[in-house]
Amino acid sequence: MMTSSSNTLVNLPFLFDRGRTAHPWLSSLGELEKSPAPGHAPLAKNWRMDSRVDTAREKHIEKSGCFPNGDGTPSFEAAIWDYFAHFQCRPPVDPLCAAYAEAVNSCNVVPADKRPSRNHYLLHLASVNRLLKFIYRGGNENLADFQIALRRLTGLRSSFGMNDAEIDKLAVAVQSNGEEAVKKFARLISDTLGNSEPLWWAAFAHEIGELADLTDWTDAVQKTGLGHLERDTWLIAWRYSPEIAGRLYRPTVAEAGLNGFHFPSPPKAAYGITMPLEEGQPAVRELIHPPLKGEVSEEACIGCFGKIERDPVELHDVDDALLWFKKRRRAHGEYLALHHRLAKAWLQRHREIV
C-alpha cells in the first residue's frame, strides 16, 4: 500500500516530469521505451523527464495533431519526426511560426540578464552531408537555382540525389577555392533551404575550441553530443556574436527531434547542457535560435570545412549500444547532480542515478 503522496508520484508514469494517471500518449511512449532499437529508450526517457515543457506548451504540442490520440497510433517515433519536420522547420515569425518561437514557449526564452555577452561567441556545427540531402530530398523550389550556383562556385555538375562520394568531391572542390568559397557555400545553403531550414543548436565557442586550424572535428562533435553523425561526414561551422542571433531559447526535447544522444537539462539551468560522447570530456552549454540567413550567414561562417575522421561513438552491435547508453547517461547524470543544485532529486525521480 502507498504510504505517501511522494511514493504515489514515483510509481506513476511521467511525461514532462509530471506524474500522470492517464494521458493519450502513454501507450505509444511506453512502446518506444521498450523498443530494442538503440536510442529509442533514451528518447522516451527524455520525453518523460524534460521539465522545460510546461502545461501550456504541452497543450500546444497536443494540438499539432502529430501525436497519438489514445489508441497508441501513430508510433511515438513517427510522431516526433512529424512534429519536428512540420512544426519546427519553419521561420520564427508568422504566419507559420516555428513551434519553439511561439509565444507559448516564452518560458524558455533566455532572459536579458542571462543572455551571453556580445563577446561570448557562439558556434553552430552542421553536417554538410545532411544539409545537401535535405535540399535534394524533393519539393525544394530553389533546387534548380542551387545547382546553377553550385556549378559556378565549383565547376561541378550535381546529380539529383547526391551520394556520399559526390559530396566528398564537392567539399574538396569548394575548399580548394579558399575561405571565401566556403563562406559563399554557407550562404547558398541558407538561401536554398529558406524557411524550411531547421533551427540552430549553438554551443559556446570557447568551450569547443578553435576549429579553423583543424581538419578532424571529431572532438567538437563529441563535446556537443552529436552521436547521430557518422564517421567521414563533412562539417561546416559558424562562429558569431549572440547579438546577431536574435532571440535565444533553452532547448527542450521538442526541438531535439529523434536524437537519442540528447539529454534534458536540469530544472532552472540557464541553458542547455550537452551529454558528451566520451567520459572525461567536458559538457558544454548550448542554446537554440533561428538560423542565420543570407549575408549574415556568409560572414559568420568560419570559412573552412572539417571532417569526422573517427567514430564519434564506437558501437559494435545492438547490445553494445544499449549498454553504452546506460553507462553514458548514468555518468552524465552524476556529473549534473554534482554541478547543478536542483539536478539530484530530478535525476533520482527518473532513476537516472541511484
Coordinates of C-alpha atoms in Angstrom, one line a residue:
M1 CA 0.0 0.0 0.0
M2 CA 1.2 3.5 -0.8
T3 CA 2.1 5.4 2.3
S4 CA 2.7 8.9 0.9
S5 CA 1.9 11.2 -2.0
S6 CA 5.7 11.1 -2.9
N7 CA 5.5 7.3 -3.2
T8 CA 2.4 7.6 -5.3
L9 CA 4.2 10.0 -7.7
V10 CA 7.2 7.8 -8.0
N11 CA 5.0 4.9 -9.2
L12 CA 3.1 7.0 -11.8
P13 CA 4.3 7.2 -15.4
F14 CA 5.9 10.5 -16.1
L15 CA 5.5 12.9 -19.0
F16 CA 7.4 16.2 -19.0
D17 CA 8.4 15.5 -15.3
R18 CA 4.8 15.3 -14.2
G19 CA 3.3 12.1 -12.9
R20 CA 0.2 11.0 -14.9
T21 CA -2.8 8.8 -14.1
A22 CA -3.7 8.9 -17.8
H23 CA -2.6 10.5 -21.0
P24 CA -3.3 9.7 -24.7
W25 CA 0.4 9.4 -25.4
L26 CA 1.4 7.0 -22.6
S27 CA 0.8 3.8 -24.6
S28 CA 2.8 4.8 -27.6
L29 CA 5.5 6.3 -25.4
G30 CA 5.7 3.1 -23.5
E31 CA 6.2 1.1 -26.7
L32 CA 9.1 3.4 -27.6
E33 CA 10.7 2.9 -24.2
K34 CA 10.5 -0.9 -24.6
S35 CA 11.9 -0.8 -28.2
P36 CA 15.2 -2.7 -28.6
A37 CA 16.5 -0.2 -31.2
P38 CA 19.5 1.8 -29.8
G39 CA 18.5 5.3 -28.8
H40 CA 14.7 4.6 -28.5
A41 CA 14.6 4.1 -24.8
P42 CA 16.7 7.2 -24.1
L43 CA 14.4 9.2 -26.4
A44 CA 11.4 8.0 -24.4
K45 CA 13.1 8.8 -21.1
N46 CA 13.9 12.3 -22.3
W47 CA 10.2 13.0 -23.0
R48 CA 9.3 11.7 -19.6
M49 CA 11.8 13.8 -17.7
D50 CA 12.1 17.1 -19.5
S51 CA 10.6 19.7 -17.1
R52 CA 11.0 22.6 -19.6
V53 CA 7.8 21.6 -21.4
D54 CA 5.2 23.3 -19.2
T55 CA 1.5 22.6 -19.3
A56 CA 0.8 25.3 -21.8
R57 CA 3.5 24.1 -24.2
E58 CA 2.2 20.5 -23.8
K59 CA -1.3 21.5 -24.9
H60 CA 0.2 23.3 -27.8
I61 CA 2.1 20.2 -28.9
E62 CA -1.1 18.1 -28.5
K63 CA -2.9 20.5 -30.8
S64 CA -0.4 19.8 -33.6
G65 CA -2.2 16.6 -34.4
C66 CA 1.0 14.7 -34.7
F67 CA 0.8 12.7 -31.5
P68 CA -1.3 9.7 -30.5
N69 CA -4.9 10.3 -29.6
G70 CA -5.2 7.4 -27.2
D71 CA -5.1 4.2 -29.3
G72 CA -1.3 4.0 -29.4
T73 CA -1.0 5.2 -33.1
P74 CA 1.0 6.7 -34.6
S75 CA 4.2 5.4 -33.1
F76 CA 5.8 7.9 -30.8
E77 CA 9.0 7.9 -33.1
A78 CA 6.9 8.8 -36.1
A79 CA 5.0 11.5 -34.1
I80 CA 8.3 13.1 -33.0
W81 CA 9.6 13.2 -36.6
D82 CA 6.3 14.5 -37.9
Y83 CA 6.2 17.3 -35.3
F84 CA 9.8 18.3 -35.9
A85 CA 9.5 18.3 -39.7
H86 CA 6.2 20.2 -39.9
F87 CA 6.3 22.5 -36.9
Q88 CA 10.0 23.2 -36.1
C89 CA 11.4 23.7 -39.7
R90 CA 9.6 27.0 -40.1
P91 CA 10.5 30.6 -39.9
P92 CA 10.4 32.2 -36.4
V93 CA 7.6 34.6 -37.4
D94 CA 4.0 34.4 -38.5
P95 CA 2.1 33.3 -40.4
L96 CA 3.6 29.8 -40.0
C97 CA 5.8 30.3 -36.9
A98 CA 8.2 27.7 -35.8
A99 CA 7.0 25.9 -32.6
Y100 CA 10.0 26.9 -30.5
A101 CA 9.4 30.6 -31.3
E102 CA 5.7 30.6 -30.5
A103 CA 4.6 32.8 -27.5
V104 CA 3.6 29.6 -25.7
N105 CA 7.3 28.7 -25.4
S106 CA 8.2 32.1 -23.8
C107 CA 9.2 30.3 -20.6
N108 CA 12.3 29.0 -22.5
V109 CA 13.4 32.4 -23.9
V110 CA 16.8 33.3 -22.4
P111 CA 16.0 36.4 -20.4
A112 CA 18.1 39.6 -20.9
D113 CA 20.0 39.1 -17.7
K114 CA 21.0 35.6 -18.7
R115 CA 22.0 36.3 -22.3
P116 CA 25.6 35.8 -23.2
S117 CA 27.6 39.0 -23.7
R118 CA 28.4 40.1 -27.2
N119 CA 32.0 38.8 -26.8
H120 CA 31.0 35.3 -25.7
Y121 CA 30.8 33.9 -29.3
L122 CA 28.5 31.0 -30.2
L123 CA 29.4 28.1 -32.5
H124 CA 27.0 26.2 -34.7
L125 CA 28.1 22.9 -36.3
A126 CA 26.2 21.3 -39.2
S127 CA 26.6 18.2 -41.3
V128 CA 27.2 19.2 -45.0
N129 CA 26.0 15.7 -46.0
R130 CA 22.7 16.1 -44.2
L131 CA 22.1 19.7 -45.4
L132 CA 22.7 18.6 -49.0
K133 CA 20.5 15.6 -48.7
F134 CA 17.8 17.8 -47.1
I135 CA 18.0 20.1 -50.1
Y136 CA 17.8 17.2 -52.6
R137 CA 15.0 15.2 -50.8
G138 CA 12.5 16.7 -53.2
G139 CA 10.0 19.5 -53.4
N140 CA 12.6 22.3 -52.9
E141 CA 11.5 25.1 -55.3
N142 CA 15.1 26.6 -55.1
L143 CA 16.8 23.4 -56.3
A144 CA 17.5 24.5 -59.9
D145 CA 19.0 27.8 -58.8
F146 CA 21.1 25.9 -56.3
Q147 CA 22.5 23.6 -58.9
I148 CA 23.4 26.5 -61.2
A149 CA 25.1 28.5 -58.3
L150 CA 27.0 25.4 -57.2
R151 CA 28.3 24.8 -60.7
R152 CA 29.5 28.4 -60.8
L153 CA 31.2 28.1 -57.5
T154 CA 32.9 24.7 -58.1
G155 CA 32.7 23.9 -61.8
L156 CA 31.0 20.6 -60.9
R157 CA 27.6 19.4 -62.0
S158 CA 25.5 17.9 -59.3
S159 CA 23.1 15.0 -59.8
F160 CA 19.6 14.9 -58.4
G161 CA 20.4 12.7 -55.5
M162 CA 23.9 13.4 -54.3
N163 CA 25.6 10.3 -52.8
D164 CA 28.5 10.5 -50.3
A165 CA 31.2 10.1 -53.0
E166 CA 29.7 13.1 -54.8
I167 CA 29.6 15.1 -51.6
D168 CA 33.2 14.3 -50.9
K169 CA 34.2 15.6 -54.4
L170 CA 32.1 18.7 -53.9
A171 CA 33.5 19.6 -50.5
V172 CA 37.1 19.2 -51.7
A173 CA 36.3 21.4 -54.7
V174 CA 34.7 24.2 -52.6
Q175 CA 37.5 24.1 -50.0
S176 CA 40.2 24.2 -52.7
N177 CA 38.8 27.5 -53.8
G178 CA 39.6 29.1 -50.5
E179 CA 37.9 30.7 -47.5
E180 CA 35.6 32.9 -49.5
A181 CA 34.2 30.0 -51.5
V182 CA 33.3 28.1 -48.3
K183 CA 31.6 31.3 -47.0
K184 CA 29.6 31.6 -50.2
F185 CA 28.7 28.0 -50.0
A186 CA 27.3 28.6 -46.5
R187 CA 25.1 31.4 -47.8
L188 CA 24.0 29.3 -50.7
I189 CA 22.8 26.5 -48.4
S190 CA 21.0 29.1 -46.3
D191 CA 19.3 30.7 -49.3
T192 CA 18.3 27.4 -50.7
L193 CA 16.8 26.0 -47.6
G194 CA 14.9 29.2 -47.0
N195 CA 12.1 28.9 -44.4
S196 CA 12.4 25.1 -44.2
E197 CA 15.9 25.2 -42.5
P198 CA 15.9 23.6 -39.1
L199 CA 16.6 25.7 -36.0
W200 CA 20.2 26.1 -35.0
W201 CA 21.8 24.5 -31.9
A202 CA 24.7 26.6 -30.7
A203 CA 27.4 26.0 -28.1
F204 CA 29.8 28.5 -26.6
A205 CA 32.7 28.7 -29.0
H206 CA 35.4 28.9 -26.3
E207 CA 34.1 25.7 -24.7
I208 CA 34.6 23.9 -28.0
G209 CA 38.0 25.3 -29.0
E210 CA 39.4 26.7 -32.3
L211 CA 38.4 24.7 -35.4
A212 CA 39.8 26.7 -38.2
D213 CA 43.3 25.1 -38.0
L214 CA 42.0 21.6 -37.6
T215 CA 40.8 19.0 -40.2
D216 CA 39.5 16.5 -37.7
W217 CA 36.5 17.9 -35.9
T218 CA 35.5 14.7 -34.1
D219 CA 36.3 16.2 -30.6
A220 CA 33.8 19.0 -31.3
V221 CA 31.2 16.5 -32.3
Q222 CA 31.7 14.5 -29.2
K223 CA 31.6 17.5 -26.9
T224 CA 28.3 18.7 -28.4
G225 CA 26.8 15.2 -28.2
L226 CA 26.2 14.8 -31.9
G227 CA 26.3 11.0 -31.8
H228 CA 23.8 10.6 -34.7
L229 CA 26.5 11.9 -37.1
E230 CA 28.8 9.3 -38.7
R231 CA 32.4 9.0 -39.4
D232 CA 33.6 10.6 -42.7
T233 CA 30.8 13.2 -42.6
W234 CA 31.8 16.7 -43.7
L235 CA 31.1 19.6 -41.3
I236 CA 30.7 23.3 -41.7
A237 CA 30.7 25.8 -38.8
W238 CA 29.6 29.3 -38.0
R239 CA 31.1 31.5 -35.2
Y240 CA 29.2 34.6 -34.3
S241 CA 28.2 37.0 -31.6
P242 CA 25.0 36.3 -29.7
E243 CA 23.9 39.8 -30.8
I244 CA 23.2 38.7 -34.3
A245 CA 21.4 35.5 -33.4
G246 CA 18.2 37.3 -32.3
R247 CA 16.1 35.7 -29.6
L248 CA 17.8 32.8 -27.8
Y249 CA 16.0 29.8 -26.3
R250 CA 16.7 27.0 -23.9
P251 CA 16.3 23.7 -25.8
T252 CA 13.7 21.1 -25.0
V253 CA 13.0 17.5 -26.2
A254 CA 10.5 19.0 -28.7
E255 CA 13.5 20.6 -30.5
A256 CA 15.8 17.6 -30.3
G257 CA 13.8 15.5 -32.8
L258 CA 14.9 11.9 -32.9
N259 CA 18.3 12.5 -31.4
G260 CA 18.6 9.9 -28.6
F261 CA 22.0 11.3 -27.7
H262 CA 20.3 14.4 -26.3
F263 CA 19.9 14.6 -22.6
P264 CA 17.4 17.1 -21.0
S265 CA 18.9 19.8 -18.9
P266 CA 18.2 20.1 -15.1
P267 CA 15.4 22.3 -13.8
K268 CA 16.4 26.0 -13.6
A269 CA 19.6 25.6 -15.7
A270 CA 20.2 28.8 -17.6
Y271 CA 21.0 27.0 -20.9
G272 CA 21.1 23.5 -22.3
I273 CA 23.9 21.2 -21.3
T274 CA 25.3 18.6 -23.7
M275 CA 25.9 15.0 -22.9
P276 CA 29.5 14.5 -24.3
L277 CA 30.0 11.2 -26.0
E278 CA 33.2 10.1 -24.2
E279 CA 33.7 10.0 -20.4
G280 CA 36.1 12.7 -19.3
Q281 CA 35.1 15.2 -21.9
P282 CA 33.6 18.4 -20.6
A283 CA 29.9 19.0 -21.0
V284 CA 29.3 22.3 -22.8
R285 CA 26.5 24.8 -22.7
E286 CA 24.1 25.1 -25.6
L287 CA 21.0 27.0 -26.7
I288 CA 18.9 27.3 -29.8
H289 CA 17.9 30.1 -32.1
P290 CA 16.6 30.8 -35.7
P291 CA 19.1 30.1 -38.5
L292 CA 21.4 32.9 -39.7
K293 CA 20.4 33.9 -43.2
G294 CA 21.9 35.4 -46.3
E295 CA 24.8 37.8 -45.9
V296 CA 24.9 37.3 -42.1
S297 CA 25.3 33.5 -42.7
E298 CA 28.1 34.1 -45.1
E299 CA 30.0 36.4 -42.8
A300 CA 29.6 34.2 -39.7
C301 CA 30.9 31.0 -41.4
I302 CA 34.5 30.3 -40.3
G303 CA 35.5 29.6 -44.0
C304 CA 36.6 26.0 -43.9
F305 CA 35.2 22.5 -43.7
G306 CA 36.1 19.9 -41.2
K307 CA 35.5 16.2 -41.1
I308 CA 34.6 13.5 -38.6
E309 CA 37.6 11.3 -39.0
R310 CA 36.9 8.9 -36.1
D311 CA 33.8 7.2 -34.9
P312 CA 32.1 9.7 -32.6
V313 CA 30.7 6.6 -30.7
E314 CA 32.3 3.2 -31.2
L315 CA 29.5 0.7 -31.1
H316 CA 29.7 -2.8 -32.4
D317 CA 26.2 -4.2 -32.1
V318 CA 22.8 -3.6 -30.5
D319 CA 23.7 -4.9 -27.1
D320 CA 26.9 -2.8 -27.1
A321 CA 24.8 0.3 -27.9
L322 CA 22.2 -0.4 -25.2
L323 CA 25.0 -0.8 -22.6
W324 CA 26.7 2.4 -23.9
F325 CA 23.6 4.5 -23.5
K326 CA 23.0 3.1 -20.0
K327 CA 26.6 3.8 -18.8
R328 CA 27.0 7.2 -20.5
R329 CA 23.6 8.5 -19.2
R330 CA 24.4 7.4 -15.7
A331 CA 27.9 9.1 -15.8
H332 CA 26.4 12.3 -17.2
G333 CA 23.6 12.2 -14.6
E334 CA 26.2 12.0 -11.9
Y335 CA 28.0 15.0 -13.4
L336 CA 24.8 17.0 -13.4
A337 CA 24.0 16.1 -9.9
L338 CA 27.4 17.3 -8.8
H339 CA 27.3 20.6 -10.6
H340 CA 23.7 21.7 -10.6
R341 CA 21.8 22.4 -7.4
L342 CA 18.3 21.0 -8.4
A343 CA 19.6 18.1 -10.5
K344 CA 19.9 15.3 -8.0
A345 CA 16.3 14.9 -6.9
W346 CA 15.2 15.2 -10.5
L347 CA 17.6 12.5 -11.7
Q348 CA 16.7 10.2 -8.9
R349 CA 13.0 10.7 -9.6
H350 CA 13.6 9.4 -13.1
R351 CA 16.1 6.7 -12.0
E352 CA 19.0 8.1 -14.0
I353 CA 21.2 8.0 -10.8
V354 CA 20.9 6.0 -7.6

